Coordinates of C-alpha atoms in Angstrom, one line a residue:
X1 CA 38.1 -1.4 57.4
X2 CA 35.3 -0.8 55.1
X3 CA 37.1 -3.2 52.3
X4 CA 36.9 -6.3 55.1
X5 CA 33.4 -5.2 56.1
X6 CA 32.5 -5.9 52.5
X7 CA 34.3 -9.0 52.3
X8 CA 32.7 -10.5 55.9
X9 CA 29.5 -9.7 53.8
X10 CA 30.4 -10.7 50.9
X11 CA 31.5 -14.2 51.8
X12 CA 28.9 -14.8 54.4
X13 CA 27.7 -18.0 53.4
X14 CA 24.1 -17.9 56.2
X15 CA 23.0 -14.4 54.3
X16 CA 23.5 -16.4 50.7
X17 CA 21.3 -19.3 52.3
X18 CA 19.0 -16.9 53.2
X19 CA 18.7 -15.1 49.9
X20 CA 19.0 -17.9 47.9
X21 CA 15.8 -19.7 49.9
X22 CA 14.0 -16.5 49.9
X23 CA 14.4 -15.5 46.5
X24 CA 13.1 -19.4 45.5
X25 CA 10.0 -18.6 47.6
X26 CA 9.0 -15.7 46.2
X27 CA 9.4 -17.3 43.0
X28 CA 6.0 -19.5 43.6
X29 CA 3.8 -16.3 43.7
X30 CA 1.6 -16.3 40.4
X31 CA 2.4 -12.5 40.1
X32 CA 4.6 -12.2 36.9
X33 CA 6.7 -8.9 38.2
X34 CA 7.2 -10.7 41.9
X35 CA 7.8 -13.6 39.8
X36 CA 10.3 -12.5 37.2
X37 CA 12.1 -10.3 39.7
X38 CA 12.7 -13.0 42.2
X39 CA 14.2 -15.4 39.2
X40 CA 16.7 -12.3 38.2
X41 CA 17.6 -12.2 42.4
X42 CA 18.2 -15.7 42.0
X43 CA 20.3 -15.8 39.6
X44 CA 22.2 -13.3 41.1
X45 CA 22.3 -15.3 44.4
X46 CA 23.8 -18.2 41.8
X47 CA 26.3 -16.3 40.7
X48 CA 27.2 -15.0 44.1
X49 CA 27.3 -18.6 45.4
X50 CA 30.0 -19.6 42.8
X51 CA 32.0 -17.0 44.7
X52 CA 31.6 -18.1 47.4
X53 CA 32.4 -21.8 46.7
X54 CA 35.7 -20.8 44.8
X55 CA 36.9 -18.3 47.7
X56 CA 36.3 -21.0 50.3
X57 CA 38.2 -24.0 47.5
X58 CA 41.6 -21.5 47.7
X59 CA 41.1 -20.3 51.3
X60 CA 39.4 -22.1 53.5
X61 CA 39.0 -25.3 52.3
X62 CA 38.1 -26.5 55.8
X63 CA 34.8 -25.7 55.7
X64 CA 34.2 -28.2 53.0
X65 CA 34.9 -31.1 55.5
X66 CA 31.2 -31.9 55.5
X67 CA 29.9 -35.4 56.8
X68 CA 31.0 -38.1 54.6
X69 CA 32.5 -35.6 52.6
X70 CA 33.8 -38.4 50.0
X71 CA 30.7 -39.9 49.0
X72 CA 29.1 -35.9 48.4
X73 CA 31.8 -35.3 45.9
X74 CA 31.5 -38.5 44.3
X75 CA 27.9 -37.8 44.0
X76 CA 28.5 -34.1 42.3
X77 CA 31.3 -35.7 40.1
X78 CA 28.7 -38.4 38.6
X79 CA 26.4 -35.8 38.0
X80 CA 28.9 -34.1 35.9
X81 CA 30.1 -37.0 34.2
X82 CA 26.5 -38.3 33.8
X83 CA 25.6 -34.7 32.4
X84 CA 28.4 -34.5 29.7
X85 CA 27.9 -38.4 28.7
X86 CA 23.9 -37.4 27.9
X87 CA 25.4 -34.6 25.8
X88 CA 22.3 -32.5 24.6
X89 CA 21.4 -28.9 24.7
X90 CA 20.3 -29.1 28.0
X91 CA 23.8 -30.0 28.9
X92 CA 24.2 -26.3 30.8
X93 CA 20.9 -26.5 32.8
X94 CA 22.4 -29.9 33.8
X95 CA 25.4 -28.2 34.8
X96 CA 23.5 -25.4 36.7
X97 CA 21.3 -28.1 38.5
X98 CA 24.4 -30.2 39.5
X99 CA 26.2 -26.3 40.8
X100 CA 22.6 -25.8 42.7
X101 CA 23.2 -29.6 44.5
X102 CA 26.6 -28.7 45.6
X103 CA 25.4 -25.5 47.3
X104 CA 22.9 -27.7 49.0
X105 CA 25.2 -30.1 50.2
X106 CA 28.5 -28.1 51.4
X107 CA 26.9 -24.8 52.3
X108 CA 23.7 -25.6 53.3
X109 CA 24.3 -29.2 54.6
X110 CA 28.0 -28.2 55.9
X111 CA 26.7 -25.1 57.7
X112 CA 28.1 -26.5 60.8
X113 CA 31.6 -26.4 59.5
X114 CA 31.1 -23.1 57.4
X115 CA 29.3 -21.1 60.1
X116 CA 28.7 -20.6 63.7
X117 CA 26.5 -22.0 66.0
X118 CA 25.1 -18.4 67.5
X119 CA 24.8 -17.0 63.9
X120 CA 22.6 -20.4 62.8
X121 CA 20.3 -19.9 65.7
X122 CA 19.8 -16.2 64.5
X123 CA 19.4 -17.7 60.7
X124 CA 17.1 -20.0 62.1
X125 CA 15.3 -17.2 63.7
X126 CA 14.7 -14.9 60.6
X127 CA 13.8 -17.7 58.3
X128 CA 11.5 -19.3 60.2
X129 CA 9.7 -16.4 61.4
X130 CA 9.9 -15.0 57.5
X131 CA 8.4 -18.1 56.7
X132 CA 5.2 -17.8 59.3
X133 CA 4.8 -13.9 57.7
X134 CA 5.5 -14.8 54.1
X135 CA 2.9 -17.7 54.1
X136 CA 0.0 -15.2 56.6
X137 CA 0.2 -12.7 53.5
X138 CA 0.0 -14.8 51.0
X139 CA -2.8 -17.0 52.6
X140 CA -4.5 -13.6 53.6
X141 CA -4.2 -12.6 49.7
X142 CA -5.5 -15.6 48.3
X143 CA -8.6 -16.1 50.5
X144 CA -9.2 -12.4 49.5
X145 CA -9.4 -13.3 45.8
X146 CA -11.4 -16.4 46.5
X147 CA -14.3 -14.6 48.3
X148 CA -14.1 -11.5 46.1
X149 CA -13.4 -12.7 42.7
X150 CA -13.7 -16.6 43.0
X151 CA -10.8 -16.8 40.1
X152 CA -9.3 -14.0 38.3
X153 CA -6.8 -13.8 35.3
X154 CA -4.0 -11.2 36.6
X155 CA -1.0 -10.3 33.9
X156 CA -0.9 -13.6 32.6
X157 CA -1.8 -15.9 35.9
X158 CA -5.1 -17.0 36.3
X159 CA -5.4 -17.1 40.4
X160 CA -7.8 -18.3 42.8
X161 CA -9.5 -21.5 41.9
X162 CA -9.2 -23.5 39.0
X163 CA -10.7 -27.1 37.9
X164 CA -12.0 -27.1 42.1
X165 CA -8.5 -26.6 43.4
X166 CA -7.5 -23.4 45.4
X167 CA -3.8 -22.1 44.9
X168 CA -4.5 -18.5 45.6
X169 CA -1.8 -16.1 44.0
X170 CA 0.9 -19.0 44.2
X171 CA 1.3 -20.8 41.1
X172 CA 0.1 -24.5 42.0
X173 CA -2.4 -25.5 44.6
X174 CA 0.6 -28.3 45.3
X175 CA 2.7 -25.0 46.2
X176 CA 0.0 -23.2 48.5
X177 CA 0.2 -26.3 50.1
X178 CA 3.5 -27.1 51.0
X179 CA 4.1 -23.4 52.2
X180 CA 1.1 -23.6 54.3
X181 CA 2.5 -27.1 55.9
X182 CA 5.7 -25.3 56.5
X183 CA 4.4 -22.5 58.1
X184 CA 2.7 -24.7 60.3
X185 CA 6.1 -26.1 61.0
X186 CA 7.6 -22.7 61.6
X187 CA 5.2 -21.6 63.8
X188 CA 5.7 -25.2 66.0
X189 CA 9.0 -24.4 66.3
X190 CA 9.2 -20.7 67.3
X191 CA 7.1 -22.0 70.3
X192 CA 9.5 -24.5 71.2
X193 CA 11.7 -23.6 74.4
X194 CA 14.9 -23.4 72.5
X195 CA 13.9 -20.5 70.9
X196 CA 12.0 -18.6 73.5
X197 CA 14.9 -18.7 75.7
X198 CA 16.6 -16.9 72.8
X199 CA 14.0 -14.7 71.0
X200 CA 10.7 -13.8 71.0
X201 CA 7.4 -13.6 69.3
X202 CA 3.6 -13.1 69.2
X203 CA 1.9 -16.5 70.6
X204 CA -1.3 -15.0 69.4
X205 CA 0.1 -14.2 66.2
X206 CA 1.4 -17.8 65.5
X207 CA -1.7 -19.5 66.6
X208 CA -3.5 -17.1 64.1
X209 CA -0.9 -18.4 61.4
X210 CA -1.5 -22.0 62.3
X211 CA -5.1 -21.6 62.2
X212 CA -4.9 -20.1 58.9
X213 CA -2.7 -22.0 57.6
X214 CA -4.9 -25.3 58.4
X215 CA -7.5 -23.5 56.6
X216 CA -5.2 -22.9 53.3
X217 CA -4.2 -26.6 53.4
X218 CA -7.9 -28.0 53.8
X219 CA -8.8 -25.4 50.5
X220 CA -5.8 -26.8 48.9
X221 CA -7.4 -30.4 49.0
X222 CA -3.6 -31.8 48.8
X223 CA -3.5 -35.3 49.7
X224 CA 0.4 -35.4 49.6
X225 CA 0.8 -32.5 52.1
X226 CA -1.9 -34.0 54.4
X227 CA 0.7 -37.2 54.2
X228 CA 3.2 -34.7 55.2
X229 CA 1.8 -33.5 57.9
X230 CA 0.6 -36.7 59.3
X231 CA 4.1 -38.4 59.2
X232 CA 5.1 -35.4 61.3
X233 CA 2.6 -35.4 64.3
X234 CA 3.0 -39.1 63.7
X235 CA 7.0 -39.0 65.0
X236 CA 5.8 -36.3 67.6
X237 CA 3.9 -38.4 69.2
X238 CA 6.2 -41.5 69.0
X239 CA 9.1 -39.0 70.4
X240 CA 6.7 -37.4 73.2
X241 CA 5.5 -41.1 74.9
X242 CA 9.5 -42.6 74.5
X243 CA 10.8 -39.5 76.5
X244 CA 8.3 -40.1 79.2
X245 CA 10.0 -43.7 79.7
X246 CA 12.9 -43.2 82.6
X247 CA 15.0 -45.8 81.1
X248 CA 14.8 -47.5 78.0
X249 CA 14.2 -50.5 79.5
X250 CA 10.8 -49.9 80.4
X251 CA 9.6 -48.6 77.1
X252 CA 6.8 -51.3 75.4
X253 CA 7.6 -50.7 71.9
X254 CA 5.0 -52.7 70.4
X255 CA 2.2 -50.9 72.5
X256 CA 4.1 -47.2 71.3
X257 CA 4.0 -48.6 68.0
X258 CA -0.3 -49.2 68.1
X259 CA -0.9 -46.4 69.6
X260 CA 0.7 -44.7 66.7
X261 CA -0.8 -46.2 64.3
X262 CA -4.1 -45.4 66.1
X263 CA -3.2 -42.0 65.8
X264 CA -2.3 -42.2 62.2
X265 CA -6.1 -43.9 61.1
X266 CA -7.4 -41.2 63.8
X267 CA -6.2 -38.6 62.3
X268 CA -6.6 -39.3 58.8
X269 CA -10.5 -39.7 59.4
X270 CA -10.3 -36.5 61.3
X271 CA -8.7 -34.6 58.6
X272 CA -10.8 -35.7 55.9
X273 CA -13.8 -34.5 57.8
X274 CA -12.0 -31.7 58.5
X275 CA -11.4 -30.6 55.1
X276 CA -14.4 -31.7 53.6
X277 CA -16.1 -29.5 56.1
X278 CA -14.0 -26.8 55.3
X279 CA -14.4 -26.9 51.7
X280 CA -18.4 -27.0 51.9
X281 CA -18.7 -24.0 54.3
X282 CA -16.2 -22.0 52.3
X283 CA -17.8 -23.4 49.0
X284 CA -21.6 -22.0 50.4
X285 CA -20.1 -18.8 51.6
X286 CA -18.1 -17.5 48.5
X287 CA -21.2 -18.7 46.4
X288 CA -23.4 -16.8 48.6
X289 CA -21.7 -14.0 47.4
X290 CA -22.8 -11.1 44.7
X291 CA -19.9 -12.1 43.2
X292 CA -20.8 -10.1 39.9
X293 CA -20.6 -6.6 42.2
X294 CA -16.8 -6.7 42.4
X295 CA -16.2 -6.4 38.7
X296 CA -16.3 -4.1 36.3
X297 CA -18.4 -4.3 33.0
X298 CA -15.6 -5.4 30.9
X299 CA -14.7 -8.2 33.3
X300 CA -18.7 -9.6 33.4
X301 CA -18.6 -9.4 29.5
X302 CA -15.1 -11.2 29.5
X303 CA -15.6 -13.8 32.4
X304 CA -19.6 -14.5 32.3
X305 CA -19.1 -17.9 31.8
X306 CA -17.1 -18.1 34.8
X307 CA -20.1 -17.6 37.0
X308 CA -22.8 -19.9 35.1
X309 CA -22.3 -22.8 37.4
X310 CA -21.6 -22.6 41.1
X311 CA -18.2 -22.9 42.8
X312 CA -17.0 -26.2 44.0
X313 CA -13.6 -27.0 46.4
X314 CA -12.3 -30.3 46.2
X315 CA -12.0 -32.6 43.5
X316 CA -14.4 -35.3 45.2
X317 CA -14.2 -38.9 43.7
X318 CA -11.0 -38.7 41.4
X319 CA -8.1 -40.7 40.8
X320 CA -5.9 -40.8 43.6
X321 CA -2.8 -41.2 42.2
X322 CA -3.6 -38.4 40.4
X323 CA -1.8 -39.5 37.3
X324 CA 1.5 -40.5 39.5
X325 CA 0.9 -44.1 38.8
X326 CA 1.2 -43.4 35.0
X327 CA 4.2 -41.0 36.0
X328 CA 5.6 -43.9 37.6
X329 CA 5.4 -46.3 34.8
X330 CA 6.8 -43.9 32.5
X331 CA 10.2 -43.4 35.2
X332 CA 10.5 -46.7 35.3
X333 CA 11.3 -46.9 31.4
X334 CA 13.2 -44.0 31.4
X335 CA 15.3 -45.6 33.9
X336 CA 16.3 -48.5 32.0
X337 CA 18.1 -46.0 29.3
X338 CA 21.4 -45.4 31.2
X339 CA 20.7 -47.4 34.5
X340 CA 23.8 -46.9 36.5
X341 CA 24.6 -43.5 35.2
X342 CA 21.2 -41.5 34.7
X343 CA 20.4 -39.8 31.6
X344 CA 20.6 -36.3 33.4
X345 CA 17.9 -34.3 35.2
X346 CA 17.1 -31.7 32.7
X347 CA 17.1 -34.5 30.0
X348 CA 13.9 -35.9 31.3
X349 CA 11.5 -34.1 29.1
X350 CA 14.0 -34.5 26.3
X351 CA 14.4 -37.9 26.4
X352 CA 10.6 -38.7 27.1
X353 CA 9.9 -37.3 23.5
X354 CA 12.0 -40.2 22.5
X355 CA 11.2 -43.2 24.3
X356 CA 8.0 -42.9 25.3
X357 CA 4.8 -42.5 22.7
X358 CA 3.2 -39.0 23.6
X359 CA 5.6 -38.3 26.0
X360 CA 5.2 -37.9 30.0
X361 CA 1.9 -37.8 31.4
X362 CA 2.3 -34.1 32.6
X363 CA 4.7 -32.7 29.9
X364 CA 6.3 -29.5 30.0
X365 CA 9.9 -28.2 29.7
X366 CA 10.6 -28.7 34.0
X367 CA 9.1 -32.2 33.5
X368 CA 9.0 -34.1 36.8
X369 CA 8.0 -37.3 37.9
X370 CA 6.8 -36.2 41.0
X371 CA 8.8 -39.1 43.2
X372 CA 12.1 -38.1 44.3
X373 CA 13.4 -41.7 44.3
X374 CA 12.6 -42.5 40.6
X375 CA 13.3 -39.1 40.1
X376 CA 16.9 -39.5 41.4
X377 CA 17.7 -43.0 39.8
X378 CA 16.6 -42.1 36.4
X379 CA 18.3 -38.6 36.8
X380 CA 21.5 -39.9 37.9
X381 CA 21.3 -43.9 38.1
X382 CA 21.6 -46.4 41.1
X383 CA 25.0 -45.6 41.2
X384 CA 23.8 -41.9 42.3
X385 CA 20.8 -43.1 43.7
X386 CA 23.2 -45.6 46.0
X387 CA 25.4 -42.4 46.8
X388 CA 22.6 -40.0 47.8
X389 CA 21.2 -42.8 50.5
X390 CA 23.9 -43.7 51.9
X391 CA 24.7 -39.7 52.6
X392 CA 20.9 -39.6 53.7
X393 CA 20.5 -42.6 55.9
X394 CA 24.1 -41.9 57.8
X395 CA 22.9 -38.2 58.4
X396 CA 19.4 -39.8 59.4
X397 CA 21.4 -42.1 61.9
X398 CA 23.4 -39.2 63.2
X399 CA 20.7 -37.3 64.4
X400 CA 18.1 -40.1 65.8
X401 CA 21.4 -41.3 67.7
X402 CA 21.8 -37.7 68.7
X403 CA 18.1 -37.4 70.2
X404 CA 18.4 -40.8 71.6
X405 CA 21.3 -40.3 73.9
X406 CA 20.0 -36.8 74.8
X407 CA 16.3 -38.1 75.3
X408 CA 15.6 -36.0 78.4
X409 CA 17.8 -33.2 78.0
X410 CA 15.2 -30.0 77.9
X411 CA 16.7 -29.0 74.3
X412 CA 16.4 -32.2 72.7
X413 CA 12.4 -31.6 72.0
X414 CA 13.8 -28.7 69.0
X415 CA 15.9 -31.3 66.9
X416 CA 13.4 -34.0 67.4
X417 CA 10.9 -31.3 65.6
X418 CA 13.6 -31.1 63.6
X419 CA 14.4 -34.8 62.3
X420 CA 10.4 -35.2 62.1
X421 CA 10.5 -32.6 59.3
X422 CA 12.8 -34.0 58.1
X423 CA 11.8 -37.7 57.8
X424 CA 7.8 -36.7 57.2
X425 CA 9.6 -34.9 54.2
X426 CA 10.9 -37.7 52.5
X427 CA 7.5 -39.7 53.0
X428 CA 5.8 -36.1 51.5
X429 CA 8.3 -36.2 48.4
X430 CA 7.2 -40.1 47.3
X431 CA 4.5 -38.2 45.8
X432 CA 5.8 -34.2 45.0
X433 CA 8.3 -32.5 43.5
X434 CA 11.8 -32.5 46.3
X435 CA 14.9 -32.3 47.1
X436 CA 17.4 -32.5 43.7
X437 CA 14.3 -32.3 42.0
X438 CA 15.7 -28.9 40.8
X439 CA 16.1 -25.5 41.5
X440 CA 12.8 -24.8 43.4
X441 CA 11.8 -23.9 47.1
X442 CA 10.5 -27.1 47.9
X443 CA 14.1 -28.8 47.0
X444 CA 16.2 -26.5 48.5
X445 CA 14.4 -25.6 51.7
X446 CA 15.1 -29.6 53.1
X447 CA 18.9 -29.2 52.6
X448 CA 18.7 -26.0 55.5
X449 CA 16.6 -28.3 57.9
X450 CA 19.1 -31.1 57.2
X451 CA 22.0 -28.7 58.1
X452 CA 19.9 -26.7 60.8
X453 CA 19.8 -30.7 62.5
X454 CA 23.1 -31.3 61.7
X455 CA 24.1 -28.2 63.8
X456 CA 23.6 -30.1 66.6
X457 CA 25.7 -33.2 66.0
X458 CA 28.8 -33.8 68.1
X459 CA 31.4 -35.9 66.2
X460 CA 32.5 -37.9 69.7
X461 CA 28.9 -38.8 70.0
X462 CA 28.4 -36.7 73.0
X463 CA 26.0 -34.3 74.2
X464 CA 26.1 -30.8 72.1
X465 CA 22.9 -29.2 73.8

């Protein structure tokens, strides 16, 4: 008894999604032992994934009869191929990171053919509600540090504010932001009927979150995640006025489609003011503040020059782009190397030495190019890049057709939220770090909203709700 309790456990592929996603969150915190420790769980969770994915090969090989199950594995077998052609000593990171994509895709994807549909709403449950209380600490945390120390150097991280952006204890302000958008998400969701007929939880507590949440993101001053966002209410609002329609008959597209767009310029003024508002009262409070009183005489001796001139939040009148225009230029030329296979994605960096003078515009040793499509293409060619949409867009299709023909069933609101994650997602990553980016939080977490949607899918194209 206790031996097939172990093994139930052991091979339970919704507690290794929700390890593996947790352990990658945790590993955004800019504390070096929460850091370090979550990449040893990880790897763990890697190992224990392999597992997995060999016991389910030999013995129940069924539950790898994903959605277009033939162009996935053709996509994992060019990325091996492509990996051992670009033969360098990144070869097993490349290895690792292809391993990592076929976890996404046939347990975290395929989670409606690996797991059950009352133990995915309790997954769902957990990690959504662990999101909302993972992102109120760390958002509690890093406002802390901003008001009290304005920036701080702690075991190796500098956290708080640096160069006018705020990313708190996490360990980008690109990060903050994304966690607080997701929150934001989780917090929508939990509300949602679906889910209150099932569980509960504080409404006054997830307001709280949202609130401060929306404060984190204005600090942040993240232009990408404000894109995210947008895109999101954006497909709400489209979904809320077509579902008022009785038949489809009577729906005016083109005046749904300006009033959208209304919303969208509406919105985008709003939330500049917003933030900019934010980011001035916060800026004239924390530098109202004695800051000098919180530290001790070794820290005033050491960080003096931290306090000569006053704190500013937000970058104000800077490049856009950010540097992703050069980024851009530089993928495309890495492209052209190998254009139908790829040169690899842990090859970027190592190949950017080579062909291009000084090498990429933001160079380090997880070098990204902070576009998911050029990303993707130079990583693993158009042939992969043709592979990966054509998985994408027929799962995209399955689930607007799904919400279409179930437009006024009272469930149909949840996977809507859903598929507007999802596609405000892959607006977001045309400018960030995504999914098959790499092993990260960010990349990973998309693959369970994917499968959470997919959950929902009937294969006769009827109603599932």
């Amino acid at each position: 008894m206790i031996l097939k309790l172990n093994k139930n456990i052991f091979y339970n592929v919704s507690l290794f999604r929700i390890c593996y996603t947790i352990s990658l969150l945790f590993e955004i915190i800019a504390i070096h032992p929460i850091e370090t420790l979550a990449g040893w769980i990880n790897g763990i969770t890697f190992i224990w994934g392999i597992f997995i994915c060999i016991h389910m090969m030999f013995y129940e090989s069924y539950k790898f009869k994903i959605e277009n199950k033939n162009i996935a594995f053709l996509f994992i077998i060019l990325g091996i191929f492509t990996s051992c052609f670009n033969f360098s000593n990144n070869i097993l990171m490349n290895l690792i990171t292809i391993l990592n994509n076929f976890f996404c895709i046939f347990l975290f994807l395929g989670m409606n053919k690996n797991t059950s549909k009352n133990r995915v709403n309790a997954e769902m449950n957990f990690m959504f509600k662990f999101i909302v209380y993972f992102s109120f600490l760390v958002s509690i945390f890093s406002i802390y540090i901003l008001f009290a120390y304005k920036n701080i150097n702690f075991m190796g991280h500098d956290i708080g504010i640096s160069q006018n952006r705020f990313f708190g204890i996490t360990t980008n302000p690109n990060q903050l932001a994304f966690l607080s958008v997701i929150s934001i998400f989780s917090c929508n969701l939990l509300q949602d009927p679906y889910f209150k007929n099932k569980f509960e939880f504080n409404k006054i507590f997830l307001k709280i979150c949202t609130t401060l949440s929306i404060v984190t993101l204005f600090l942040t001053d993240s232009n990408a995640a404000f894109i995210f966002i947008t895109i999101y209410l954006s497909i709400r609002l489209f979904y809320e006025n077509f579902s008022s329609y009785d038949k489809i008959k009577n729906v005016n597209f083109l005046r749904e489609i300006i009033f959208v767009f209304m919303f969208i310029t509406f919105i985008v003024s709003g939330s500049f003011l917003a933030r900019m508002g934010c980011q001035k009262l916060v800026t004239k409070i924390v530098n109202s503040q004695k800051i000098n009183e919180h530290l001790s005489e070794e820290q005033k001796i050491l960080r003096l020059d931290d306090f000569k001139e006053p704190l500013k939040i937000g970058r104000g009148n800077h490049e856009l782009s950010s540097g992703r225009i050069l980024l851009f230029k530089q993928g495309i030329k890495l492209s052209k190397i190998h254009p139908i296979i790829g040169i690899g994605r842990e090859n970027l960096y190592y190949y950017s030495k080579i062909y291009i003078d000084n090498g990429l515009a933001f160079p380090n040793n997880r070098a990204d190019l902070h576009n998911i499509y050029l990303t993707i293409i130079v990583s693993y060619g158009w042939g992969g890049f043709i592979l990966f949409m054509i998985l994408i867009l027929s799962l995209f299709y399955k689930i607007a057709y799904e919400i279409f023909i179930n437009i006024h069933n009272k469930n149909s609101k949840f996977i809507s939220k859903l598929f507007a994650i999802i596609i405000a997602y892959f607006a977001y990553a045309n400018f960030e770090v995504g999914i098959l980016s790499g092993i990260a939080f960010a990349d990973v977490l998309i693959w369970l909203y994917l499968g959470y949607a997919m959950m929902f899918i009937n294969p006769n194209k009827k109603t599932n709700f």
